[in-house]
Amino acid sequence: MLGRTLREVSAALKQGQITPIELCQKCLSLIKKTKFLNAYITVTEEVALKQAEESEKRYKNGQSLGDLDGIPIAVKDNFSTSGIETTCASNMLKGYVPPYNATVVQKLLDQGALLMGKTNLDEFAMGALGSDTGGSTRNPAAHCGLVGVKPSYGLVSRHGLIPLVNSMDVPGILTRYVDDAAIVLGILAGHDPKDSTTVQDPVKPFMLPSLTDVSKLCIGIPKEYLVPELSSEVRSLWSNAADLFESEGAKVIDVSLPHTSYSIVCYHVLCTSEVASNMARFDGLEYGHRCEIDVSTEAMYAATRREGFNDVVRGRILSGNFFLLKENYENYFIKAQKVRRLIANDFMNVFNSGVDVLLTPTTLSEAVPYLEFIQEDNRTRSAQDDIFTQAVNMAGLPAVSIPVALSNQGLPIGLQFIGRAFCDQQLLTIAKWFEKQVQFPVTQLQELVDDCSSVLENEKLASISLKQ
Amino acid sequence: MWARAVWLGLRAPLGGRRGFTSKADPQGSGRVTADVIEHLERLALVDFGSREAVARLEKAIAFADRLHAVHTDGVEPMESVLEDRCLYLRSDNVVEGNCAEELLQNSHRVVEEYFVAPPGNISLPKLDEQEPFPHS
């Protein structure tokens, strides 16, 4: 049951094959078994069971709220959840309990979803894999064999999402199947009066058509994305995917995004600058961590922020403040904003030339083992790993990572589709067709958990890998 | 056959010039002087804490300097991807509020309906009055 599609589970709930409480308990049990992964910061067992009870009542009375009623969901810990600790994985917000729900959380709860808990992230979503500001929904999706959707900027409300980079942040959706992501997107999308960066275009839940004919499509392959660092496995999967579309009649063409190589630098300046501003609110007075020092306001702020933020966060704040200094503002911040326009224009030019979607790798390779990963510092990692996903956030476009195959090591690899702004439905339709062609193997959860448990007994946590 | 150049490229063996991950980055431009450190620490209210942190900033600046290679004459800065749309403004009516108690609950130091701060208008000690990097 835990590996099925959302619609299958929803149907099973309607038909009484399984009850929301049973489903909730199965989920909680799996969470307990995989506790060593440290995926959850907070598990909301009581809340989830209570929600499950209410869902069960609704099903008994034939009044289910929809496809998401009784479905377990998890929310990244940078979304505010009323009455439930929200930390952004930072000392700064340890013990912080928001008095309100983020809009996207509220929308899911209104549909009867069960909140299993708040999931882990890099502190304030500033890791190479950490923020849906540079690819952190798509990169983990690719590494874990999931579907990761980044909606168009302005489609989904950011109210209650603790901000990293206001002009690029977007709530992202992680699911096993494209259809499931479409269901969730249909619920989350739409104007929110509490977020003035959401567009006012009317939006309604959509069903993805099952495409059979791709011959009218034009797929663009950006040549600047063929970098030497790309692993040969990913390269060959990318090439095969392009061949697949072509063999089914689609037009597949080479396109150019000339400013690609500047996107990471540009992001680096804009991100650190916005972060310097966004982190200024954490002063220990109204919420969050507060140090013991009481000598003066400035001393209290400084010590609170030193204790509350880790090195990465502090480093970005300092960099950001540097770029925003009067003498640097024009040469760095404004310059980066100009380069951002050039990057966004690159995409616009390509889409205006008749391309429907772009097909690119999501990551350079399969997931790198932890010990190797920590050799490089955070900025270098981001610079390397976000190369394919980052420019999309600069341009505000929708993108999705689809799992394609397992590497020779048995780790998942995904490919990315990038669509036109606000053409999220078209993007997901094409992605769904591709998903069907690719038939990525479904994760065998039970075997996985059993494997992991036995590894744990041998205390070899650092080298857990998936074996087929 | 589509995109012959890219197709051939995809099938060609790995090699060629190194990209952005070149490890030959200049270590720094010497821009982060003691004055700059002091100024930034005061503005950011976050301290460097170690020489590594200063070195990291030097590298970050060197990295950012790559932007200057891009020609941007006549290009307008882009603040938002939604710049062509009208910003939504809701009507100026009070629809929620009266939640002072809830908001005060999250603070560590509160007196009646006030957030309590230590005394203000006292500057942080200057850099030369304190040990360099007391927290390394």
Coordinates of C-alpha atoms in Angstrom, one line a residue:
Chain A
M1 CA 0.0 0.0 0.0
L2 CA 2.8 2.4 0.8
G3 CA 4.2 2.1 -2.7
R4 CA 1.1 2.7 -4.7
T5 CA 0.0 5.9 -6.6
L6 CA -2.0 8.5 -4.8
R7 CA -5.2 7.6 -6.8
E8 CA -4.8 3.9 -6.0
V9 CA -4.5 4.6 -2.3
S10 CA -7.4 7.0 -2.4
A11 CA -9.5 4.5 -4.1
A12 CA -8.6 1.8 -1.6
L13 CA -9.6 4.2 1.2
K14 CA -12.9 4.9 -0.5
Q15 CA -13.6 1.2 -0.9
G16 CA -12.7 0.4 2.6
Q17 CA -9.8 -1.9 1.7
I18 CA -7.7 0.1 4.2
T19 CA -8.7 2.7 6.7
P20 CA -6.9 6.0 7.2
I21 CA -5.9 4.9 10.7
E22 CA -4.3 1.7 9.4
L23 CA -2.5 3.6 6.7
C24 CA -1.3 6.2 9.2
Q25 CA 0.0 3.5 11.5
K26 CA 1.8 1.7 8.7
C27 CA 3.5 4.9 7.8
L28 CA 4.4 5.8 11.4
S29 CA 5.9 2.3 11.8
L30 CA 8.0 2.7 8.8
I31 CA 9.1 6.1 10.1
K32 CA 10.2 4.5 13.3
K33 CA 12.1 1.8 11.5
T34 CA 14.0 4.3 9.4
K35 CA 14.7 6.7 12.3
F36 CA 18.5 6.2 11.9
L37 CA 18.2 8.1 8.6
N38 CA 17.3 11.2 10.6
A39 CA 14.9 12.2 7.9
Y40 CA 12.4 13.7 10.3
I41 CA 13.1 16.5 12.8
T42 CA 9.6 16.3 14.3
V43 CA 7.3 13.3 13.9
T44 CA 3.7 14.4 14.7
E45 CA 2.3 11.1 15.7
E46 CA -0.6 12.3 17.8
V47 CA -1.7 14.9 15.3
A48 CA -1.5 12.4 12.4
L49 CA -3.6 9.8 14.3
K50 CA -6.2 12.4 15.2
Q51 CA -6.4 13.6 11.6
A52 CA -6.7 9.9 10.6
E53 CA -9.6 9.4 12.9
E54 CA -11.4 12.4 11.4
S55 CA -10.7 11.2 7.9
E56 CA -12.1 7.8 8.8
K57 CA -15.3 9.4 10.0
R58 CA -15.6 11.2 6.8
Y59 CA -15.1 8.1 4.7
K60 CA -17.7 6.2 6.8
N61 CA -20.2 9.0 6.1
G62 CA -19.3 9.0 2.4
Q63 CA -18.0 12.6 2.7
S64 CA -14.4 12.3 1.7
L65 CA -12.8 15.6 0.9
G66 CA -11.1 14.4 -2.2
D67 CA -8.0 12.6 -3.5
L68 CA -5.9 13.7 -0.6
D69 CA -8.2 12.7 2.2
G70 CA -6.4 10.3 4.6
I71 CA -3.2 10.5 2.6
P72 CA 0.1 10.8 4.7
I73 CA 2.3 13.7 3.8
A74 CA 5.5 15.2 5.2
V75 CA 6.4 18.8 5.2
K76 CA 10.0 20.2 5.1
D77 CA 10.8 22.0 8.3
N78 CA 11.0 25.5 6.7
F79 CA 7.2 25.7 6.3
S80 CA 5.4 27.1 9.3
T81 CA 3.0 24.7 11.0
S82 CA 0.6 26.0 13.6
G83 CA 1.3 24.6 17.0
I84 CA 4.1 22.4 15.7
E85 CA 7.8 23.3 16.2
T86 CA 9.3 24.7 13.0
T87 CA 13.1 25.0 13.1
C88 CA 14.6 25.3 9.7
A89 CA 17.1 22.9 11.2
S90 CA 18.7 25.8 12.9
N91 CA 19.5 26.6 16.5
M92 CA 18.1 30.0 15.8
L93 CA 14.6 28.6 15.7
K94 CA 14.9 25.7 18.1
G95 CA 11.7 25.6 20.1
Y96 CA 9.9 28.1 17.8
V97 CA 6.2 27.2 17.5
P98 CA 4.5 29.2 14.8
P99 CA 0.9 30.5 15.5
Y100 CA -0.1 29.9 11.9
N101 CA 0.1 27.4 9.0
A102 CA 1.8 28.2 5.7
T103 CA -0.8 28.6 3.0
V104 CA 0.4 25.4 1.2
V105 CA 0.2 23.4 4.5
Q106 CA -3.3 24.8 5.1
K107 CA -4.4 23.8 1.7
L108 CA -3.2 20.2 2.1
L109 CA -4.8 19.9 5.6
D110 CA -8.1 21.3 4.2
Q111 CA -8.1 18.4 1.8
G112 CA -7.8 16.0 4.7
A113 CA -4.1 15.0 4.3
L114 CA -2.4 13.5 7.4
L115 CA 0.7 15.4 8.6
M116 CA 3.3 12.8 9.5
G117 CA 5.9 15.3 10.5
K118 CA 8.5 17.9 9.6
T119 CA 11.4 16.8 7.6
N120 CA 15.1 17.6 7.9
L121 CA 17.0 20.0 5.7
D122 CA 20.3 21.9 5.7
E123 CA 20.2 24.8 8.1
F124 CA 17.9 27.4 6.6
A125 CA 17.9 25.4 3.4
M126 CA 21.4 26.5 2.5
G127 CA 22.9 23.3 1.5
A128 CA 23.9 22.2 -2.0
L129 CA 20.8 20.0 -1.8
G130 CA 18.9 22.1 0.5
S131 CA 16.7 24.8 -1.0
D132 CA 14.0 24.8 -3.7
T133 CA 15.7 28.0 -4.7
G134 CA 18.5 26.4 -6.6
G135 CA 17.2 22.9 -7.2
S136 CA 16.7 21.3 -3.9
T137 CA 13.4 19.6 -4.8
R138 CA 14.8 18.3 -8.1
N139 CA 18.3 17.2 -7.0
P140 CA 17.2 15.0 -4.1
A141 CA 14.4 13.6 -6.3
A142 CA 17.1 12.6 -8.9
H143 CA 19.3 11.1 -6.3
C144 CA 16.5 9.2 -4.6
G145 CA 14.5 8.0 -7.6
L146 CA 11.5 10.3 -7.1
V147 CA 9.6 12.8 -9.1
G148 CA 10.5 16.4 -8.0
V149 CA 8.5 19.3 -9.3
K150 CA 9.4 22.9 -9.2
P151 CA 6.4 24.9 -10.1
S152 CA 6.5 28.3 -12.0
Y153 CA 7.4 31.2 -9.7
G154 CA 4.2 32.9 -8.7
L155 CA 2.0 29.8 -9.1
V156 CA 2.2 28.6 -5.5
S157 CA 2.0 30.7 -2.4
R158 CA 5.1 31.3 -0.3
H159 CA 3.2 32.6 2.7
G160 CA 4.6 30.7 5.7
L161 CA 7.6 29.4 3.8
I162 CA 10.5 30.8 5.8
P163 CA 12.3 32.7 3.0
L164 CA 15.8 32.2 1.6
V165 CA 15.7 34.1 -1.6
N166 CA 12.3 35.8 -2.1
S167 CA 12.7 36.3 -5.8
M168 CA 13.5 32.6 -6.4
D169 CA 12.0 30.5 -3.7
V170 CA 9.2 28.2 -4.7
P171 CA 7.5 25.4 -2.7
G172 CA 8.4 22.1 -4.4
I173 CA 6.6 18.8 -4.6
L174 CA 8.2 15.3 -4.2
T175 CA 6.2 12.2 -5.1
R176 CA 6.7 8.8 -6.6
Y177 CA 4.7 9.4 -9.7
V178 CA 4.0 12.4 -12.0
D179 CA 0.2 12.0 -11.6
D180 CA 0.5 12.3 -7.9
A181 CA 2.5 15.5 -8.2
A182 CA -0.1 16.9 -10.6
I183 CA -2.8 16.2 -8.1
V184 CA -0.9 18.0 -5.3
L185 CA 0.0 20.9 -7.6
G186 CA -3.6 21.3 -8.6
I187 CA -4.5 21.8 -4.9
L188 CA -1.6 24.1 -4.1
A189 CA -1.6 26.4 -7.1
G190 CA -3.6 29.6 -7.1
H191 CA -3.5 33.2 -6.0
D192 CA -3.1 33.8 -2.3
P193 CA -4.0 37.3 -1.0
K194 CA -1.3 36.7 1.7
D195 CA 1.4 36.4 -0.9
S196 CA 1.5 39.3 -3.3
T197 CA 4.0 37.5 -5.5
T198 CA 1.3 34.9 -6.5
V199 CA -0.3 35.6 -9.9
Q200 CA -4.0 36.2 -10.1
D201 CA -4.7 34.0 -13.1
P202 CA -7.5 31.5 -12.3
V203 CA -6.3 28.0 -11.6
K204 CA -8.2 24.8 -11.1
P205 CA -7.2 21.2 -10.3
F206 CA -6.2 19.4 -13.5
M207 CA -6.0 15.8 -14.7
L208 CA -3.0 15.1 -16.9
P209 CA -4.0 13.7 -20.2
S210 CA -2.3 10.5 -21.3
L211 CA -0.3 11.6 -24.3
T212 CA 0.1 9.1 -27.0
D213 CA 1.5 11.2 -29.8
V214 CA 4.6 13.3 -29.3
S215 CA 5.2 14.1 -32.9
K216 CA 4.0 17.6 -32.6
L217 CA 6.5 18.4 -29.8
C218 CA 9.8 20.2 -30.1
I219 CA 12.4 19.2 -27.5
G220 CA 15.4 21.4 -27.0
I221 CA 18.8 20.1 -25.8
P222 CA 20.9 22.9 -24.4
K223 CA 24.4 22.4 -25.6
E224 CA 26.0 24.3 -22.7
Y225 CA 24.8 21.6 -20.4
L226 CA 27.1 19.1 -21.9
V227 CA 29.9 19.7 -19.4
P228 CA 33.1 17.6 -18.9
E229 CA 32.1 16.9 -15.3
L230 CA 29.0 15.1 -16.4
S231 CA 29.2 11.4 -15.6
S232 CA 29.2 9.1 -18.6
E233 CA 26.2 7.2 -17.2
V234 CA 24.1 10.4 -17.0
R235 CA 25.3 11.5 -20.4
S236 CA 24.3 8.2 -22.0
L237 CA 20.8 8.3 -20.3
W238 CA 20.4 11.9 -21.5
S239 CA 21.3 10.9 -25.0
N240 CA 19.0 7.8 -25.0
A241 CA 16.1 10.0 -23.8
A242 CA 16.7 12.4 -26.7
D243 CA 16.8 9.4 -29.1
L244 CA 13.6 8.1 -27.6
F245 CA 11.7 11.3 -28.3
E246 CA 13.1 11.5 -31.8
S247 CA 12.2 7.9 -32.6
E248 CA 8.6 8.6 -31.5
G249 CA 8.4 11.4 -34.0
A250 CA 9.2 14.5 -31.9
K251 CA 11.5 17.2 -33.3
V252 CA 14.7 17.2 -31.2
I253 CA 17.0 20.1 -31.6
D254 CA 20.2 21.6 -30.3
V255 CA 19.7 24.9 -28.6
S256 CA 21.9 27.5 -26.9
L257 CA 21.6 29.1 -23.5
P258 CA 24.8 31.2 -23.8
H259 CA 24.9 32.6 -20.2
T260 CA 24.6 29.2 -18.5
S261 CA 28.2 29.3 -17.2
Y262 CA 27.4 32.5 -15.3
S263 CA 24.3 31.3 -13.6
I264 CA 25.9 29.9 -10.5
V265 CA 28.0 33.0 -9.9
C266 CA 25.0 35.2 -10.4
Y267 CA 23.0 33.1 -8.0
H268 CA 25.8 33.3 -5.5
V269 CA 25.7 37.1 -5.4
L270 CA 21.9 37.4 -5.4
C271 CA 21.3 34.6 -2.9
T272 CA 23.8 35.9 -0.4
S273 CA 22.4 39.4 -0.7
E274 CA 18.8 38.3 -0.2
V275 CA 19.9 36.1 2.7
A276 CA 21.7 39.0 4.4
S277 CA 18.4 40.8 4.3
N278 CA 16.2 37.8 5.2
M279 CA 18.3 36.7 8.2
A280 CA 18.3 40.2 9.7
R281 CA 15.0 39.4 11.3
F282 CA 16.6 36.9 13.7
D283 CA 17.6 39.1 16.6
G284 CA 16.3 37.0 19.5
L285 CA 13.7 39.5 20.6
E286 CA 10.3 38.4 19.2
Y287 CA 11.0 34.7 18.6
G288 CA 13.7 32.1 18.3
H289 CA 16.9 31.7 20.2
R290 CA 18.1 34.4 22.5
C291 CA 21.5 34.4 24.2
E292 CA 22.1 35.2 27.9
I293 CA 24.0 38.4 27.3
D294 CA 22.1 41.5 28.5
V295 CA 24.7 44.2 28.3
S296 CA 23.4 46.0 25.2
T297 CA 21.1 45.3 22.3
E298 CA 24.0 45.1 19.8
A299 CA 25.9 42.6 22.0
M300 CA 22.8 40.5 22.5
Y301 CA 22.0 40.5 18.8
A302 CA 25.6 39.5 17.9
A303 CA 25.8 36.7 20.4
T304 CA 22.4 35.4 19.6
R305 CA 23.2 35.2 16.0
R306 CA 26.6 33.7 16.6
E307 CA 25.0 30.9 18.7
G308 CA 22.0 30.5 16.5
F309 CA 23.5 30.3 13.0
N310 CA 26.0 27.8 11.7
D311 CA 29.1 28.7 9.6
V312 CA 27.4 28.3 6.3
V313 CA 24.6 30.7 7.2
R314 CA 27.0 33.2 8.8
G315 CA 29.3 33.0 5.8
R316 CA 26.4 33.8 3.4
I317 CA 25.2 36.7 5.6
L318 CA 28.7 38.2 5.6
S319 CA 29.2 37.7 1.8
G320 CA 25.8 39.2 1.2
N321 CA 26.5 42.3 3.3
F322 CA 29.8 42.7 1.4
F323 CA 28.0 42.8 -2.0
L324 CA 25.5 45.2 -0.6
L325 CA 28.0 47.7 0.7
K326 CA 27.6 51.1 -1.0
E327 CA 30.9 50.8 -2.8
N328 CA 30.0 47.3 -4.1
Y329 CA 26.3 47.6 -4.8
E330 CA 26.6 48.6 -8.4
N331 CA 29.4 46.2 -9.3
Y332 CA 28.0 43.1 -7.6
F333 CA 24.4 43.2 -6.7
I334 CA 23.1 45.3 -9.7
K335 CA 25.5 43.6 -12.0
A336 CA 24.1 40.2 -10.9
Q337 CA 20.6 41.4 -11.5
K338 CA 21.6 42.4 -15.0
V339 CA 23.1 39.0 -15.6
R340 CA 20.0 37.4 -14.3
R341 CA 18.0 39.2 -17.0
L342 CA 20.4 37.8 -19.6
I343 CA 19.9 34.3 -18.3
A344 CA 16.1 34.7 -18.2
N345 CA 16.3 36.1 -21.8
D346 CA 18.3 33.1 -23.0
F347 CA 15.4 30.8 -22.0
M348 CA 12.8 33.2 -23.5
N349 CA 14.6 33.2 -26.8
V350 CA 14.7 29.4 -26.9
F351 CA 11.0 29.0 -26.1
N352 CA 10.1 31.7 -28.6
S353 CA 11.8 29.8 -31.3
G354 CA 9.3 27.0 -31.1
V355 CA 10.7 24.7 -28.4
D356 CA 8.1 23.2 -26.1
V357 CA 10.4 21.8 -23.4
L358 CA 14.1 21.5 -22.7
L359 CA 15.6 18.1 -21.8
T360 CA 18.6 18.2 -19.5
P361 CA 20.3 16.1 -16.8
T362 CA 19.3 16.9 -13.3
T363 CA 22.6 16.1 -11.6
L364 CA 26.2 15.5 -12.7
S365 CA 26.1 11.9 -11.4
E366 CA 24.4 9.6 -9.0
A367 CA 24.6 10.6 -5.3
V368 CA 28.1 10.9 -4.0
P369 CA 29.0 9.0 -0.8
Y370 CA 28.9 11.1 2.3
L371 CA 32.7 10.9 3.1
E372 CA 33.5 12.1 -0.4
F373 CA 30.8 14.8 -0.3
I374 CA 32.1 16.5 2.8
Q375 CA 35.6 16.9 1.3
E376 CA 34.5 20.1 -0.5
D377 CA 32.9 23.2 1.2
N378 CA 29.4 24.2 0.7
R379 CA 29.9 26.9 -1.9
T380 CA 32.0 24.6 -4.1
R381 CA 29.4 21.9 -3.8
S382 CA 26.6 24.2 -4.7
A383 CA 28.6 25.5 -7.7
Q384 CA 29.1 22.0 -8.9
D385 CA 25.9 20.2 -8.1
D386 CA 23.3 22.9 -9.0
I387 CA 24.6 23.6 -12.5
F388 CA 21.6 22.1 -14.3
T389 CA 18.9 23.2 -11.9
Q390 CA 19.9 26.6 -10.8
A391 CA 19.2 28.7 -13.9
V392 CA 15.6 27.6 -13.9
N393 CA 15.1 29.4 -10.6
M394 CA 16.6 32.6 -12.0
A395 CA 14.1 32.5 -14.8
G396 CA 11.2 31.4 -12.6
L397 CA 10.4 28.6 -15.0
P398 CA 8.7 25.3 -14.1
A399 CA 10.8 22.1 -14.1
V400 CA 10.5 18.5 -13.1
S401 CA 13.0 15.7 -12.4
I402 CA 11.9 12.2 -13.5
P403 CA 13.7 9.1 -12.3
V404 CA 15.1 7.3 -15.3
A405 CA 17.4 4.4 -14.3
L406 CA 19.7 3.0 -11.6
S407 CA 23.4 3.5 -12.0
N408 CA 26.0 0.7 -12.0
Q409 CA 26.1 1.2 -8.3
G410 CA 22.4 0.7 -8.0
L411 CA 21.7 4.4 -7.2
P412 CA 19.0 6.4 -9.0
I413 CA 19.6 8.9 -11.8
G414 CA 17.1 11.4 -13.0
L415 CA 16.6 13.7 -16.0
Q416 CA 15.0 17.1 -16.0
F417 CA 12.4 18.8 -18.2
I418 CA 12.1 22.6 -18.2
G419 CA 8.9 24.2 -19.4
R420 CA 7.6 27.6 -20.3
A421 CA 6.4 29.9 -17.6
F422 CA 3.0 28.9 -16.3
C423 CA 2.8 25.9 -18.7
D424 CA 3.2 23.5 -15.7
Q425 CA 0.4 21.3 -17.0
Q426 CA 2.0 20.8 -20.4
L427 CA 5.3 20.2 -18.7
L428 CA 3.9 17.5 -16.5
T429 CA 2.0 15.9 -19.4
I430 CA 5.2 15.4 -21.3
A431 CA 6.9 14.2 -18.2
K432 CA 4.1 11.7 -17.6
W433 CA 4.6 10.3 -21.1
F434 CA 8.3 10.0 -20.6
E435 CA 7.7 8.3 -17.2
K436 CA 5.6 5.7 -18.9
Q437 CA 8.2 4.9 -21.5
V438 CA 11.0 4.7 -18.9
Q439 CA 9.3 2.4 -16.4
F440 CA 11.7 3.2 -13.5
P441 CA 11.7 0.3 -11.0
V442 CA 9.4 0.9 -8.1
T443 CA 11.2 1.1 -4.7
Q444 CA 10.8 -2.1 -2.8
L445 CA 10.3 -0.5 0.6
Q446 CA 10.1 -3.5 2.8
E447 CA 13.4 -5.0 1.4
L448 CA 15.0 -1.6 1.7
V449 CA 14.1 -1.3 5.3
D450 CA 15.2 -4.9 6.1
D451 CA 18.6 -4.2 4.3
C452 CA 19.1 -1.0 6.2
S453 CA 18.3 -2.7 9.6
S454 CA 20.9 -5.3 9.1
V455 CA 23.5 -2.8 8.0
L456 CA 22.7 -0.8 11.1
E457 CA 23.4 -3.9 13.2
N458 CA 26.9 -4.0 11.7
E459 CA 27.3 -0.3 12.5
K460 CA 28.3 0.7 9.0
L461 CA 26.1 3.7 8.7
A462 CA 28.5 5.8 6.6
S463 CA 28.4 3.4 3.7
I464 CA 24.8 2.5 3.3
S465 CA 24.0 2.0 -0.4
L466 CA 21.0 0.6 -2.2
K467 CA 21.5 -2.9 -3.6
Q468 CA 19.0 -4.1 -6.2
Chain B
M1 CA 19.3 13.2 -37.4
W2 CA 18.8 15.9 -34.7
A3 CA 21.5 18.1 -33.4
R4 CA 24.4 16.3 -34.9
A5 CA 27.0 18.3 -33.0
V6 CA 25.4 17.6 -29.6
W7 CA 24.7 14.0 -30.5
L8 CA 28.4 13.5 -31.4
G9 CA 29.4 15.4 -28.3
L10 CA 27.2 13.1 -26.1
R11 CA 28.8 10.0 -27.5
A12 CA 32.4 11.4 -27.5
P13 CA 34.8 10.4 -24.7
L14 CA 35.1 12.7 -21.8
G15 CA 37.8 15.3 -21.9
G16 CA 38.4 18.8 -23.1
R17 CA 38.8 21.9 -21.1
R18 CA 38.1 22.1 -17.5
G19 CA 35.0 24.0 -16.4
F20 CA 33.9 25.9 -13.4
T21 CA 35.3 23.4 -11.0
S22 CA 38.9 24.4 -11.8
K23 CA 40.8 24.4 -8.6
A24 CA 43.2 27.1 -9.8
D25 CA 41.0 29.9 -8.4
P26 CA 43.0 32.8 -7.1
Q27 CA 43.0 32.6 -3.3
G28 CA 41.6 36.0 -2.8
S29 CA 42.0 39.6 -3.8
G30 CA 43.1 41.0 -0.5
R31 CA 39.9 43.0 -0.3
V32 CA 38.9 41.9 3.1
T33 CA 41.0 44.2 5.2
A34 CA 40.6 44.7 9.0
D35 CA 38.4 47.8 8.3
V36 CA 36.2 45.8 6.1
I37 CA 35.9 43.0 8.6
E38 CA 35.0 45.4 11.4
H39 CA 32.5 47.2 9.1
L40 CA 30.8 43.9 8.0
E41 CA 30.6 42.5 11.5
R42 CA 28.9 45.6 12.7
L43 CA 26.5 45.7 9.8
A44 CA 25.7 42.0 9.8
L45 CA 25.8 41.6 13.6
V46 CA 27.5 38.3 12.8
D47 CA 31.1 37.8 13.5
F48 CA 33.7 36.1 11.3
G49 CA 35.0 34.1 14.2
S50 CA 38.1 32.7 12.5
R51 CA 40.7 33.2 9.8
E52 CA 39.0 30.5 7.7
A53 CA 35.9 32.6 7.6
V54 CA 37.8 35.6 6.2
A55 CA 39.5 33.3 3.7
R56 CA 36.1 32.0 2.7
L57 CA 34.9 35.6 2.0
E58 CA 38.0 36.3 0.0
K59 CA 37.2 33.3 -2.2
A60 CA 33.5 34.3 -2.4
I61 CA 34.5 37.7 -3.7
A62 CA 37.0 36.2 -6.2
F63 CA 34.2 33.9 -7.4
A64 CA 31.8 36.8 -7.7
D65 CA 34.3 38.8 -9.7
R66 CA 33.7 36.4 -12.7
L67 CA 30.5 38.4 -13.3
H68 CA 32.5 41.3 -14.6
A69 CA 33.4 39.3 -17.7
V70 CA 29.7 39.5 -18.9
H71 CA 28.8 42.5 -21.1
T72 CA 25.7 44.1 -19.6
D73 CA 25.7 47.6 -21.3
G74 CA 22.2 48.6 -21.8
V75 CA 20.8 45.7 -19.8
E76 CA 18.3 46.6 -17.1
P77 CA 18.6 44.9 -13.7
M78 CA 15.9 42.2 -13.2
E79 CA 14.3 42.3 -9.8
S80 CA 11.5 39.9 -10.3
V81 CA 10.5 37.4 -13.0
L82 CA 7.0 38.8 -12.7
E83 CA 8.0 42.3 -13.6
D84 CA 5.4 42.5 -16.4
R85 CA 2.5 41.9 -14.1
C86 CA 0.7 44.3 -11.8
L87 CA 1.4 43.7 -8.1
Y88 CA -1.7 42.5 -6.3
L89 CA -2.8 44.9 -3.5
R90 CA -5.6 43.8 -1.3
S91 CA -8.1 46.3 0.0
D92 CA -7.1 48.2 3.1
N93 CA -9.6 46.5 5.5
V94 CA -8.7 44.9 8.8
V95 CA -9.5 41.2 8.5
E96 CA -7.4 39.6 11.2
G97 CA -5.4 40.5 14.3
N98 CA -6.1 40.7 18.0
C99 CA -3.6 37.9 18.5
A100 CA -1.1 39.7 20.7
E101 CA -1.0 36.9 23.3
E102 CA -0.1 34.2 20.7
L103 CA 2.7 36.4 19.3
L104 CA 4.1 37.2 22.7
Q105 CA 4.3 33.5 23.6
N106 CA 7.2 33.0 21.3
S107 CA 9.5 35.5 23.0
H108 CA 11.9 34.7 25.8
R109 CA 11.5 38.0 27.5
V110 CA 8.2 39.8 27.7
V111 CA 6.7 42.3 30.2
E112 CA 3.0 42.8 29.8
E113 CA 2.6 43.4 26.1
Y114 CA 6.2 44.5 25.5
F115 CA 9.1 42.6 24.1
V116 CA 12.0 43.4 26.3
A117 CA 15.4 44.3 24.9
P118 CA 18.6 45.2 26.6
P119 CA 19.7 48.8 26.7
G120 CA 20.3 50.3 23.3
N121 CA 22.7 52.9 21.9
I122 CA 25.8 51.1 23.2
S123 CA 28.2 50.3 20.4
L124 CA 30.0 47.0 20.2
P125 CA 33.6 47.3 21.3
K126 CA 36.0 48.2 18.4
L127 CA 38.0 45.4 16.9
D128 CA 41.4 46.6 18.3
E129 CA 39.8 46.7 21.7
Q130 CA 39.0 43.0 21.6
E131 CA 41.1 39.9 20.9
P132 CA 41.1 38.9 17.3
F133 CA 38.9 35.9 16.7
P134 CA 38.2 35.0 20.3
H135 CA 36.0 32.2 19.1
S136 CA 38.4 30.3 16.7

